[in-house]
Amino acid sequence: MLNVSTTFNIQHSTFNIQHSTLQRRPTMSTLSHTQTKDRPGLRLQLNDEFIEPLFVALTLAGIAAGLITEQLGAPAGVHLAVNLATYVVGGFYAVRAIIAALRERTIEVDLLMVIAALGAAYVDAWTEGAILLFLFSLSNVLQGYAMRRTERAISSLMELRPDTVTIRRGEQIVEMALDEVQVGDVVLLRPGDRVPLDGKIQRGSANFDESAITGESMPVQRGEGAAVLAGTLNINGALDMLVTKPASESTLARIITMVSEAQSRKASTQSFLDRAEQYYAMGVIVSVLLFITLVPSIFGVPFSENFYRGMVLLTVASPCALVISVPAALLSAIANAARKGVLFKGGAHLEELSKVKVIAFDKTGTLTFGHPELTDVLPQPGVSAEDLLAAVARAEQPSEHPIARAIMAYANAQGLSPAEPEQFAAVTGMGVRASWDGEETLVGTPRLMAQAGVDVPAEMLAEMDRLADEGRGTVLLARRGDRWLGMVTVMDRERPDAAEKLVALRAAGIERIVMLTGDNARVAEAMGRRLGIDEVHAGLLPEDKLRLVEELGAKYGPVAMVGDGVNDAPALAAASSGIAMGAAGTDAALETADIVLMSDDLGAIGYAVSLSKRTQRVVWQNIAFAMAVVVVLVISTLTIGVPLPLGVVGHEGSTILVVLNGLRLLAYRG
Ligand code: ADP
Ligand code: MG
């Protein structure tokens, strides 16, 4: 019934994504795929796009010719030949689909349609059978056309990749194909150029329009050393860019793969409907058989009149609209989201998100910017600020944690370039332990100290609380050997729009907002109060976050966890919807989450929630409408009787309406 299988043929071989969204004919499409690859001149797929509508038109012409030959009283042989020809062009694609499906031991609704048309011919209602085939194939062409619109979201992403790239190799400037560019090559970018691969700016600076990747419309300034992503637009700079990833691994490449995979991954409603369709179709065939054979003998109705009615029944009871109702909505929603930098990894995640009652936020990098800065260096009496900073910086030197980077940035600004410690261990959610010159240095939370078996003096703990209450940010203790060196404070700026965006989430139907953080309780609670968060859990280790997500789920219903996707991976996996934020460029986040926000705009969460709810509504509207039409038509056929052409119009009409209703989601703005 659906005949949508599109193959994207991009010049770059790394990019031959076989996209088969609603692919109900895997064998055919695979065939055409390999053909196009080997012999670019032969494009079976493309041909189908033109030939199928042509066949529809020929069917209509055949119907007209049949009527004319009948009127003119042409010989029976001619009349029969015209009718047969009409059936062949009208039924060609349906039969092809039936064969492909039967090979996979499944039944397509096409089968019911073809049987009904043959049945009509059997009782000499050739014209009505031909009208059935005409409307059915017309409806398929229209559906295919409509559904291809959702795929444009992906093909437009692919257009963001230039074919050739300008490279500097030594003194030479060369143009080369995207695929041939290697990691370590230097790409020249002129104003107005799309960035072809992921890389790092080596020379120059520019404003970048990153909206294609992150959905964020404000241009951002990027200078030397900054990472830039393939698909973003260099607005105004002349730059040298060092390539850091091959074309096939760029963020853009992964987005494209992910979105096309998402479209073929089925939501649970859909897989349920697919399974139900098989039984239903069998049920319809069996019922109609019984109807044809039993009714005439029981009620004494003439056989051929009853047979005709059986064929109408077969047509109107087919679940065409039901089959397309879910994918029409989900694909449009996934495509809409992808354009706004929100990647759903499958229809199932739209469904899950629409049910979410509670959202749990990681604090660092989510509610805050995640780029902390060192604000205070507070040595103990008898220790100099320089010694404290030097020790803390050396201990943090190997750490990747944002706090460590803040400390290093400050130390570098002070002219320090600490050596690597001799031994180093990061203690997740607590801090670091590092050793040199035979002494161990600890930097982190009181818990880290407790774990190392040292008691923190009461006056230091009191001082920590006081600093936290002043809102000085995260306070870290530092100890070297058996001597307390002092504290440093690190401040992460809250996103200015956080409170407002959380209010919007409640408007979108989220009942409870929770903060889960590894940071100090006082710091976290102060922020929680400012943002109007319902529950704050602080001092958590990654495994505590996981446990809390499960507890929240048991208490309030489905939970979404929003995190940076790196140290929050277990909690993201445990949540019914794991949402990674600010994922452009971070590989881990793209992998772990169910839903990926390319930008780090909190507003995207509200948009995603609203979109998922709207999508679920459209899905249920479609299912209800499709079933209602079937029920009404079946009852009418059994009672007052419905002519076959009218039955077909009602049936195909409802199918088209369901598709159009789903397509509305392409225009959703949130
Ligand atoms: P969050 O849950 O807010 O993302 P983390 O779990 O990464 O925070 O860390 C929790 C706490 O552990 C931090 O607030 C900090 O006090 C401490 N910590 C973690 N890593 C480090 C580090 N490299 N240096 C110092 N302190 C750290
Ligand atoms: Mg974090």
XYZ file of C-alpha atoms and ligand atoms in Angstrom:
698
model
C 0.000 0.000 0.000
C 2.757 2.395 0.792
C 5.352 2.724 -1.760
C 7.920 4.931 -0.231
C 11.468 3.824 -0.476
C 13.936 6.453 -1.337
C 17.591 6.013 -1.874
C 19.801 8.982 -1.476
C 22.538 8.920 -4.011
C 25.223 11.224 -2.927
C 28.475 11.416 -4.820
C 30.567 10.625 -1.782
C 30.569 6.936 -1.219
C 30.776 7.360 2.559
C 27.424 8.997 2.295
C 25.372 6.462 0.515
C 22.751 6.203 3.143
C 20.034 3.922 2.206
C 17.059 5.548 3.615
C 14.004 3.457 3.715
C 11.603 5.048 5.997
C 8.394 3.369 5.216
C 10.075 0.694 3.411
C 7.592 -2.034 2.924
C 9.596 -3.528 0.120
C 13.080 -4.151 1.339
C 14.096 -6.482 -1.455
C 13.221 -4.036 -4.187
C 14.951 -1.143 -2.681
C 18.117 -3.055 -1.930
C 18.164 -4.123 -5.524
C 17.838 -0.618 -6.830
C 20.447 0.573 -4.378
C 23.144 -1.756 -5.630
C 22.170 -1.028 -9.196
C 22.529 2.683 -8.826
C 25.857 2.176 -7.173
C 27.311 0.027 -9.910
C 25.728 1.676 -12.893
C 24.891 5.260 -12.135
C 22.874 5.525 -15.338
C 20.283 3.008 -14.204
C 17.970 4.342 -11.591
C 15.088 2.039 -11.024
C 13.950 4.044 -8.038
C 13.803 7.286 -9.885
C 11.902 5.601 -12.679
C 9.284 4.366 -10.264
C 8.666 7.899 -9.192
C 7.667 8.746 -12.760
C 6.217 5.482 -13.975
C 3.892 4.927 -11.067
C 1.888 8.128 -11.715
C 1.989 7.318 -15.422
C 0.405 3.944 -14.709
C -2.262 5.684 -12.642
C -3.074 7.950 -15.592
C -3.115 4.966 -17.969
C -5.536 3.197 -15.663
C -7.887 6.157 -15.868
C -7.532 6.205 -19.676
C -8.246 2.462 -19.681
C -11.425 2.986 -17.693
C -12.565 5.611 -20.211
C -11.656 3.346 -23.134
C -13.595 0.492 -21.516
C -16.695 2.656 -21.189
C -16.396 3.821 -24.804
C -15.957 0.323 -26.258
C -18.982 -0.737 -24.235
C -21.060 2.176 -25.562
C -19.976 1.503 -29.128
C -20.872 -2.128 -28.740
C -17.388 -3.270 -29.725
C -16.819 -7.013 -30.039
C -16.553 -8.787 -26.681
C -12.926 -9.692 -27.372
C -11.891 -6.041 -27.783
C -13.781 -5.028 -24.689
C -12.134 -7.781 -22.685
C -8.687 -6.845 -23.987
C -9.154 -3.216 -22.950
C -10.320 -4.246 -19.510
C -7.447 -6.652 -19.024
C -4.936 -3.996 -20.063
C -6.487 -1.574 -17.577
C -6.167 -4.153 -14.830
C -2.525 -4.769 -15.666
C -1.456 -1.122 -15.436
C -3.747 -0.483 -12.474
C -2.595 -3.505 -10.507
C 1.082 -3.687 -11.472
C 2.528 -1.962 -8.416
C 0.099 -3.630 -6.036
C 1.005 -7.090 -7.333
C 4.684 -6.284 -7.150
C 4.239 -5.293 -3.519
C 2.222 -8.412 -2.763
C 4.937 -10.656 -4.188
C 7.667 -8.877 -2.247
C 5.598 -9.194 0.926
C 4.741 -12.838 0.390
C 8.443 -13.604 0.025
C 8.790 -12.291 3.563
C 5.721 -14.266 4.581
C 3.631 -11.211 5.294
C 0.386 -9.974 3.832
C -0.011 -6.474 2.472
C -3.309 -4.651 2.262
C -2.603 -4.570 -1.459
C -3.591 -8.227 -1.491
C -7.099 -7.453 -0.257
C -7.448 -4.766 -2.898
C -6.322 -6.971 -5.756
C -8.619 -9.793 -4.658
C -11.534 -7.340 -4.510
C -10.757 -6.052 -8.015
C -10.485 -9.602 -9.401
C -13.723 -10.477 -7.620
C -15.434 -7.513 -9.256
C -14.197 -8.718 -12.648
C -15.537 -12.179 -11.873
C -19.079 -10.823 -11.482
C -18.497 -8.768 -14.646
C -18.157 -5.443 -12.805
C -14.903 -4.706 -14.656
C -15.279 -0.962 -14.599
C -15.869 -0.832 -10.874
C -12.879 -3.077 -10.283
C -10.767 -0.796 -12.474
C -11.971 2.256 -10.553
C -10.857 0.505 -7.370
C -7.388 -0.107 -8.800
C -7.217 3.449 -10.089
C -8.130 5.077 -6.789
C -5.940 2.727 -4.811
C -2.861 3.382 -6.934
C -3.611 7.105 -7.048
C -3.797 7.164 -3.289
C -0.451 5.347 -3.062
C 1.196 7.866 -5.349
C -0.214 10.762 -3.332
C 0.904 9.190 -0.081
C 4.362 8.561 -1.450
C 4.560 12.156 -2.566
C 3.402 13.446 0.797
C 5.728 11.247 2.818
C 8.729 12.243 0.764
C 8.292 15.711 2.143
C 9.380 14.451 5.553
C 12.555 13.140 4.014
C 13.547 16.526 2.766
C 14.655 17.391 6.266
C 17.428 14.874 5.807
C 18.262 15.578 2.223
C 18.601 19.247 3.095
C 21.097 18.273 5.797
C 23.079 16.419 3.164
C 23.160 19.468 0.969
C 25.221 21.117 3.676
C 28.185 19.103 2.462
C 30.213 20.635 -0.344
C 31.623 18.330 -3.017
C 35.099 19.764 -3.047
C 37.291 21.329 -0.432
C 40.194 23.766 -0.737
C 43.260 22.447 1.049
C 46.643 23.927 1.814
C 49.432 21.368 1.450
C 52.724 23.050 2.172
C 52.947 25.904 -0.316
C 50.334 24.410 -2.595
C 46.633 25.166 -2.624
C 44.596 22.270 -4.024
C 40.957 21.448 -4.560
C 40.041 17.923 -3.612
C 37.010 15.750 -3.127
C 35.580 15.730 0.373
C 36.340 12.046 0.809
C 40.011 12.453 0.059
C 40.619 15.022 2.766
C 42.520 13.527 5.682
C 42.736 14.270 9.351
C 45.535 16.802 9.792
C 44.908 18.567 6.472
C 44.437 22.324 6.553
C 41.249 23.578 4.908
C 40.952 27.162 3.676
C 37.606 28.764 4.416
C 36.438 31.963 2.790
C 33.561 34.108 4.018
C 30.267 32.443 3.100
C 31.766 28.926 2.952
C 30.131 25.991 4.660
C 32.503 24.157 6.951
C 33.083 20.824 5.137
C 34.436 18.721 8.022
C 34.782 18.901 11.770
C 37.926 20.770 12.677
C 39.750 23.334 14.729
C 40.492 26.908 13.741
C 44.221 27.306 13.221
C 44.330 30.906 12.084
C 41.760 33.695 11.993
C 38.349 34.124 13.528
C 34.810 34.470 12.260
C 31.150 34.510 13.136
C 29.490 31.195 12.506
C 25.875 30.444 11.740
C 25.431 27.088 13.460
C 21.670 26.914 13.036
C 21.821 23.946 10.662
C 23.368 21.806 13.379
C 22.156 23.262 16.663
C 18.952 24.996 15.594
C 20.264 28.124 17.289
C 19.823 31.160 15.086
C 22.224 33.586 16.804
C 25.652 33.601 15.121
C 28.562 32.768 17.400
C 32.082 34.123 17.296
C 34.828 31.507 17.117
C 38.528 32.231 17.211
C 41.851 30.417 17.073
C 41.775 27.005 18.736
C 37.971 26.798 18.718
C 36.289 23.673 17.411
C 33.993 24.092 14.415
C 31.508 21.608 13.025
C 30.779 20.461 9.501
C 27.578 21.997 8.184
C 27.957 25.313 9.997
C 28.395 28.467 7.954
C 31.431 30.734 8.110
C 29.759 34.123 7.784
C 32.621 36.562 7.567
C 36.113 35.205 8.194
C 39.064 33.997 6.151
C 40.281 30.999 8.072
C 42.673 28.079 8.170
C 41.023 25.069 9.697
C 42.771 21.909 10.845
C 40.699 18.816 10.040
C 40.136 16.704 13.151
C 37.779 14.029 11.831
C 37.311 12.248 8.517
C 34.188 13.124 6.528
C 32.377 9.952 7.504
C 32.726 10.667 11.234
C 31.811 14.327 11.385
C 28.992 15.364 13.663
C 26.905 16.182 10.603
C 27.477 12.691 9.173
C 26.367 11.179 12.451
C 23.288 13.362 12.643
C 22.267 12.287 9.168
C 22.776 8.612 9.969
C 20.956 8.980 13.244
C 17.936 10.742 11.811
C 17.587 8.308 8.958
C 17.885 5.395 11.361
C 15.372 7.020 13.675
C 12.847 7.173 10.899
C 13.031 3.461 10.264
C 12.965 2.527 13.929
C 9.442 1.789 14.981
C 7.468 3.064 17.909
C 5.688 0.441 19.967
C 2.251 1.551 18.751
C 3.509 1.038 15.248
C 5.007 -2.397 15.755
C 1.792 -3.396 17.470
C -0.239 -2.170 14.508
C 2.086 -3.959 12.085
C 1.560 -7.252 13.860
C -2.169 -6.642 14.237
C -2.384 -5.837 10.530
C -1.388 -9.392 9.627
C -4.079 -11.011 11.742
C -6.600 -8.410 10.742
C -5.979 -8.876 7.027
C -6.253 -12.665 7.388
C -9.421 -12.162 9.418
C -10.941 -9.983 6.711
C -10.147 -12.509 3.978
C -11.615 -15.396 5.975
C -14.727 -13.417 6.979
C -15.388 -12.354 3.404
C -14.959 -15.959 2.211
C -17.501 -17.106 4.781
C -19.770 -14.220 3.839
C -19.684 -15.161 0.160
C -20.257 -18.859 0.723
C -22.694 -18.881 3.641
C -24.961 -15.851 3.201
C -26.625 -16.946 -0.094
C -27.653 -20.323 1.310
C -28.772 -18.971 4.694
C -30.616 -15.826 3.575
C -31.401 -16.868 0.046
C -29.750 -13.801 -1.535
C -28.629 -14.255 -5.161
C -24.973 -15.366 -5.285
C -23.586 -12.684 -7.598
C -25.263 -9.793 -5.779
C -23.896 -11.092 -2.494
C -20.463 -11.734 -4.028
C -20.274 -8.110 -5.160
C -21.172 -7.002 -1.661
C -18.408 -9.283 -0.348
C -15.891 -7.502 -2.573
C -17.030 -4.104 -1.284
C -16.623 -5.468 2.223
C -13.110 -6.630 1.441
C -12.226 -3.147 0.229
C -13.742 -1.031 2.970
C -12.513 -3.308 5.757
C -8.860 -3.003 4.635
C -6.711 -1.268 7.220
C -4.886 1.080 4.805
C -5.510 4.210 6.841
C -4.649 2.453 10.060
C -1.335 1.226 8.731
C -0.187 4.692 7.692
C -1.682 6.582 10.650
C 1.298 6.205 12.987
C 4.263 6.594 10.625
C 2.691 9.628 8.952
C 2.700 11.430 12.297
C 6.003 10.165 13.708
C 8.082 10.805 10.608
C 6.806 14.346 10.292
C 7.578 15.000 13.947
C 11.101 13.531 13.730
C 11.789 15.621 10.642
C 10.457 18.773 12.268
C 12.615 18.201 15.351
C 15.747 17.479 13.319
C 15.436 20.878 11.663
C 15.457 22.489 15.104
C 18.526 20.606 16.312
C 16.550 18.087 18.368
C 17.297 14.502 17.413
C 14.865 11.804 18.437
C 16.564 8.459 18.034
C 13.281 6.837 17.042
C 9.535 7.190 17.098
C 9.457 5.276 20.370
C 11.206 8.158 22.106
C 8.558 10.614 21.002
C 6.021 8.296 22.539
C 8.023 7.952 25.783
C 8.632 11.669 26.120
C 4.958 12.461 25.704
C 4.253 10.451 28.865
C 6.916 12.074 31.034
C 5.706 13.614 34.301
C 9.016 14.381 35.990
C 12.165 15.959 34.603
C 15.417 15.550 36.498
C 18.231 17.959 35.675
C 21.890 17.562 36.234
C 23.088 20.937 37.480
C 26.503 21.431 35.947
C 26.399 22.208 32.257
C 22.632 21.969 32.160
C 21.122 24.550 34.496
C 24.498 26.281 34.539
C 26.782 26.986 31.603
C 29.232 24.297 32.658
C 32.235 26.593 32.214
C 33.133 27.355 35.829
C 35.731 29.896 36.820
C 38.008 29.960 39.800
C 36.961 32.853 42.027
C 38.847 32.614 45.356
C 42.095 31.134 46.599
C 41.827 30.874 50.387
C 44.995 29.512 52.028
C 45.161 28.286 55.626
C 47.254 30.378 58.024
C 50.938 29.816 57.335
C 50.397 28.806 53.680
C 50.926 31.239 50.823
C 48.285 31.665 48.116
C 50.978 30.775 45.533
C 51.785 27.455 47.213
C 48.093 26.555 47.501
C 47.395 27.362 43.857
C 50.526 25.604 42.620
C 49.650 22.409 44.489
C 45.985 22.430 43.457
C 46.855 23.133 39.824
C 49.479 20.383 39.682
C 47.052 17.872 41.204
C 44.298 18.838 38.747
C 46.610 18.992 35.744
C 45.584 15.639 34.174
C 41.853 15.968 34.987
C 39.244 16.544 32.294
C 36.607 17.814 34.723
C 35.267 21.342 34.061
C 36.379 22.286 37.592
C 39.908 21.158 36.815
C 39.909 23.161 33.601
C 38.761 26.241 35.506
C 41.659 25.822 37.939
C 44.159 25.291 35.131
C 42.919 28.333 33.236
C 43.391 30.470 36.339
C 46.823 29.020 37.086
C 47.945 29.607 33.496
C 46.724 33.185 33.694
C 48.914 33.577 36.790
C 51.888 32.411 34.780
C 52.003 28.928 36.285
C 52.537 25.894 34.100
C 52.459 22.999 36.535
C 54.156 19.710 35.723
C 52.219 16.478 35.629
C 51.970 14.738 38.979
C 53.782 11.392 39.279
C 50.587 9.593 40.189
C 47.041 10.646 39.557
C 43.540 9.318 40.136
C 40.233 11.055 39.486
C 37.582 10.085 42.024
C 34.268 10.506 40.200
C 31.944 13.015 41.817
C 34.452 13.794 44.596
C 37.727 15.182 43.282
C 41.293 14.081 42.585
C 44.168 12.356 44.343
C 47.657 13.036 42.994
C 51.193 12.396 44.240
C 54.670 13.778 43.639
C 57.851 13.981 45.709
C 56.533 11.205 47.912
C 53.525 13.125 49.166
C 49.865 12.823 48.220
C 47.685 15.837 47.421
C 43.900 15.653 47.720
C 41.615 18.233 46.098
C 37.850 17.919 46.380
C 34.872 17.450 48.645
C 34.800 16.511 52.360
C 33.674 13.112 51.156
C 36.943 12.662 49.308
C 38.782 13.423 52.545
C 36.599 11.000 54.472
C 37.313 8.352 51.884
C 41.042 8.967 52.269
C 40.633 8.603 56.024
C 41.298 12.211 57.058
C 39.013 14.257 59.276
C 38.271 17.763 58.137
C 38.659 20.256 61.012
C 35.309 21.633 62.181
C 36.354 25.236 61.518
C 37.128 24.412 57.860
C 33.714 22.801 57.427
C 32.042 25.843 58.999
C 34.029 28.101 56.657
C 32.910 25.995 53.665
C 29.262 26.356 54.644
C 29.654 30.087 55.109
C 31.207 30.472 51.637
C 28.522 28.324 50.055
C 25.810 30.404 51.736
C 27.387 33.531 50.283
C 26.813 31.916 46.922
C 30.516 31.685 46.139
C 29.990 28.487 44.236
C 31.620 25.128 44.681
C 34.204 25.025 47.460
C 37.077 22.574 47.303
C 39.387 21.510 50.110
C 43.080 20.982 49.459
C 45.436 18.914 51.544
C 49.021 17.879 50.863
C 50.642 15.159 52.928
C 49.396 15.743 56.462
C 48.942 19.483 56.060
C 45.787 21.428 55.136
C 46.633 23.937 52.404
C 43.286 25.702 52.267
C 40.321 26.037 49.913
C 39.559 27.285 46.437
C 36.117 28.275 45.204
C 34.853 27.707 41.718
C 31.808 29.419 40.330
C 29.678 28.258 37.453
C 27.266 30.795 36.041
C 23.600 29.912 36.031
C 21.884 30.186 32.654
C 20.021 33.487 32.838
C 16.916 32.026 31.185
C 16.811 28.880 33.334
C 13.950 29.950 35.630
C 11.828 31.091 32.709
C 12.441 27.907 30.715
C 11.507 25.752 33.710
C 8.209 27.629 33.995
C 7.607 26.877 30.315
C 8.186 23.191 31.050
C 5.410 23.215 33.612
C 3.155 24.850 31.045
C 4.018 21.961 28.714
C 2.623 19.578 31.306
C 5.631 18.579 33.421
C 4.461 18.113 36.990
C 7.702 17.865 38.890
C 11.164 19.325 38.330
C 14.108 17.854 40.183
C 17.796 18.712 40.431
C 20.383 15.960 40.784
C 23.908 17.142 41.422
C 27.233 16.052 42.772
C 27.826 19.525 44.135
C 27.530 20.844 47.690
C 23.987 20.818 49.152
C 23.997 24.466 50.155
C 25.046 25.672 46.725
C 22.504 23.384 45.077
C 19.638 24.317 47.374
C 20.226 28.045 46.928
C 20.059 27.573 43.174
C 17.031 25.299 43.470
C 15.163 28.012 45.378
C 16.067 30.676 42.835
C 14.855 28.518 39.933
C 11.697 27.210 41.625
C 12.799 23.579 41.530
C 10.608 21.130 43.474
C 13.276 18.779 44.778
C 17.021 19.141 45.117
C 19.322 16.191 45.711
C 22.958 17.150 46.210
C 26.234 15.417 46.959
C 25.375 12.614 44.563
C 27.672 10.152 42.891
C 26.736 8.906 39.406
C 25.253 5.714 40.905
C 23.154 7.808 43.316
C 21.740 9.707 40.357
C 20.781 6.430 38.749
C 19.063 5.231 41.931
C 17.183 8.530 42.313
C 15.972 8.421 38.712
C 14.545 4.979 39.424
C 12.956 6.148 42.674
C 11.390 9.163 40.990
C 10.010 6.876 38.312
C 8.421 4.598 40.870
C 6.946 7.549 42.750
C 5.682 9.897 40.045
C 5.706 8.044 36.718
C 7.956 8.306 33.661
C 11.082 10.414 34.209
C 13.198 12.336 31.733
C 16.800 12.916 32.742
C 18.626 15.872 31.230
C 22.391 15.691 31.433
C 25.601 16.375 29.626
C 25.803 12.742 28.646
C 29.323 12.163 29.894
C 29.324 11.404 33.612
C 25.537 11.176 33.639
C 25.411 8.205 31.288
C 24.009 5.695 33.823
C 21.203 8.056 34.849
C 20.440 8.897 31.213
C 20.136 5.201 30.473
C 17.913 4.533 33.492
C 15.471 7.337 32.679
C 12.541 6.581 30.405
C 13.749 9.491 28.271
C 17.457 10.293 28.427
C 18.094 13.775 27.049
C 21.624 14.937 26.274
C 22.114 18.654 26.044
C 24.641 20.748 24.154
C 25.746 17.680 22.296
C 27.209 19.302 19.179
C 30.731 17.992 19.066
C 30.611 15.644 22.047
C 30.603 12.093 20.835
C 29.578 10.363 24.037
C 26.398 12.384 24.371
C 25.296 11.488 20.859
C 25.543 7.811 21.755
C 24.076 7.558 25.251
C 20.901 9.597 25.033
C 17.487 8.814 23.539
C 16.988 12.418 22.587
C 19.866 14.673 21.678
C 19.734 18.461 21.831
C 22.466 19.780 19.594
C 22.289 23.239 21.118
C 22.544 23.959 24.804
C 19.325 25.937 24.837
C 17.059 24.839 27.694
C 14.091 25.963 25.592
C 14.619 22.968 23.307
C 13.436 20.677 26.118
C 10.065 22.393 26.324
C 9.762 22.296 22.550
C 10.556 18.561 22.499
C 8.011 17.818 25.220
C 5.259 19.815 23.493
C 6.070 18.275 20.125
C 5.902 14.764 21.562
C 2.520 15.442 23.150
C 1.157 16.972 19.989
C 2.450 13.997 18.018
C 0.755 11.519 20.324
C -2.490 13.439 19.916
C -2.220 13.290 16.133
C -1.413 9.565 16.306
C -4.546 8.855 18.313
C -6.691 11.142 16.161
C -5.491 9.203 13.140
C -6.101 5.799 14.682
C -9.572 6.756 15.911
C -10.552 8.313 12.591
C -9.243 5.389 10.550
C -11.127 2.875 12.684
C -14.322 4.938 12.662
C -14.332 5.112 8.862
C -13.862 1.339 8.616
C -16.695 0.699 11.076
C -19.111 3.090 9.321
C -18.332 1.723 5.858
C -18.577 -1.909 6.949
C -21.926 -1.337 8.639
C -23.258 0.603 5.639
C -22.128 -2.146 3.272
C -23.872 -4.789 5.322
C -27.093 -2.814 5.786
C -27.937 -0.336 3.054
C -25.294 -1.562 0.610
C -22.538 0.585 -0.866
C -21.459 0.651 -4.528
C -17.823 -0.400 -4.899
C -16.572 2.952 -6.276
C -18.119 4.822 -3.345
C -16.625 2.357 -0.876
C -13.216 2.882 -2.452
C -13.538 6.665 -2.336
C -14.427 6.549 1.368
C -11.635 4.168 2.107
C -8.855 5.866 0.156
C -10.114 9.288 1.162
C -9.663 8.445 4.817
C -6.158 7.169 4.101
C -5.153 10.440 2.468
C -6.713 12.493 5.254
C -4.744 10.564 7.845
C -1.495 11.238 5.996
C -2.281 14.930 5.642
C -3.136 15.155 9.324
C 0.270 13.644 10.135
C 2.033 16.086 7.820
C 0.674 18.987 9.852
C 3.396 18.148 12.358
C 6.020 19.236 9.837
C 4.817 22.776 10.372
C 4.684 22.589 14.168
C 6.468 25.501 15.797
C 6.235 24.691 19.482
P 27.593 17.457 38.803
O 26.728 16.382 39.337
O 27.145 18.821 39.284
O 27.751 17.413 37.323
P 30.115 16.026 39.421
O 29.433 14.759 39.745
O 30.964 16.062 38.199
O 29.087 17.283 39.437
O 31.052 16.424 40.667
C 30.510 16.587 41.941
C 31.441 17.340 42.861
O 32.664 16.615 43.013
C 31.838 18.686 42.330
O 30.907 19.676 42.667
C 33.180 18.911 43.027
O 32.948 19.377 44.324
C 33.758 17.527 43.113
N 34.685 17.257 41.999
C 34.472 16.461 40.952
N 35.539 16.429 40.133
C 36.448 17.259 40.668
C 37.780 17.669 40.294
N 38.399 17.239 39.188
N 38.420 18.524 41.107
C 37.825 18.966 42.224
N 36.604 18.630 42.619
C 35.898 17.784 41.868
Mg 27.829 16.932 35.258
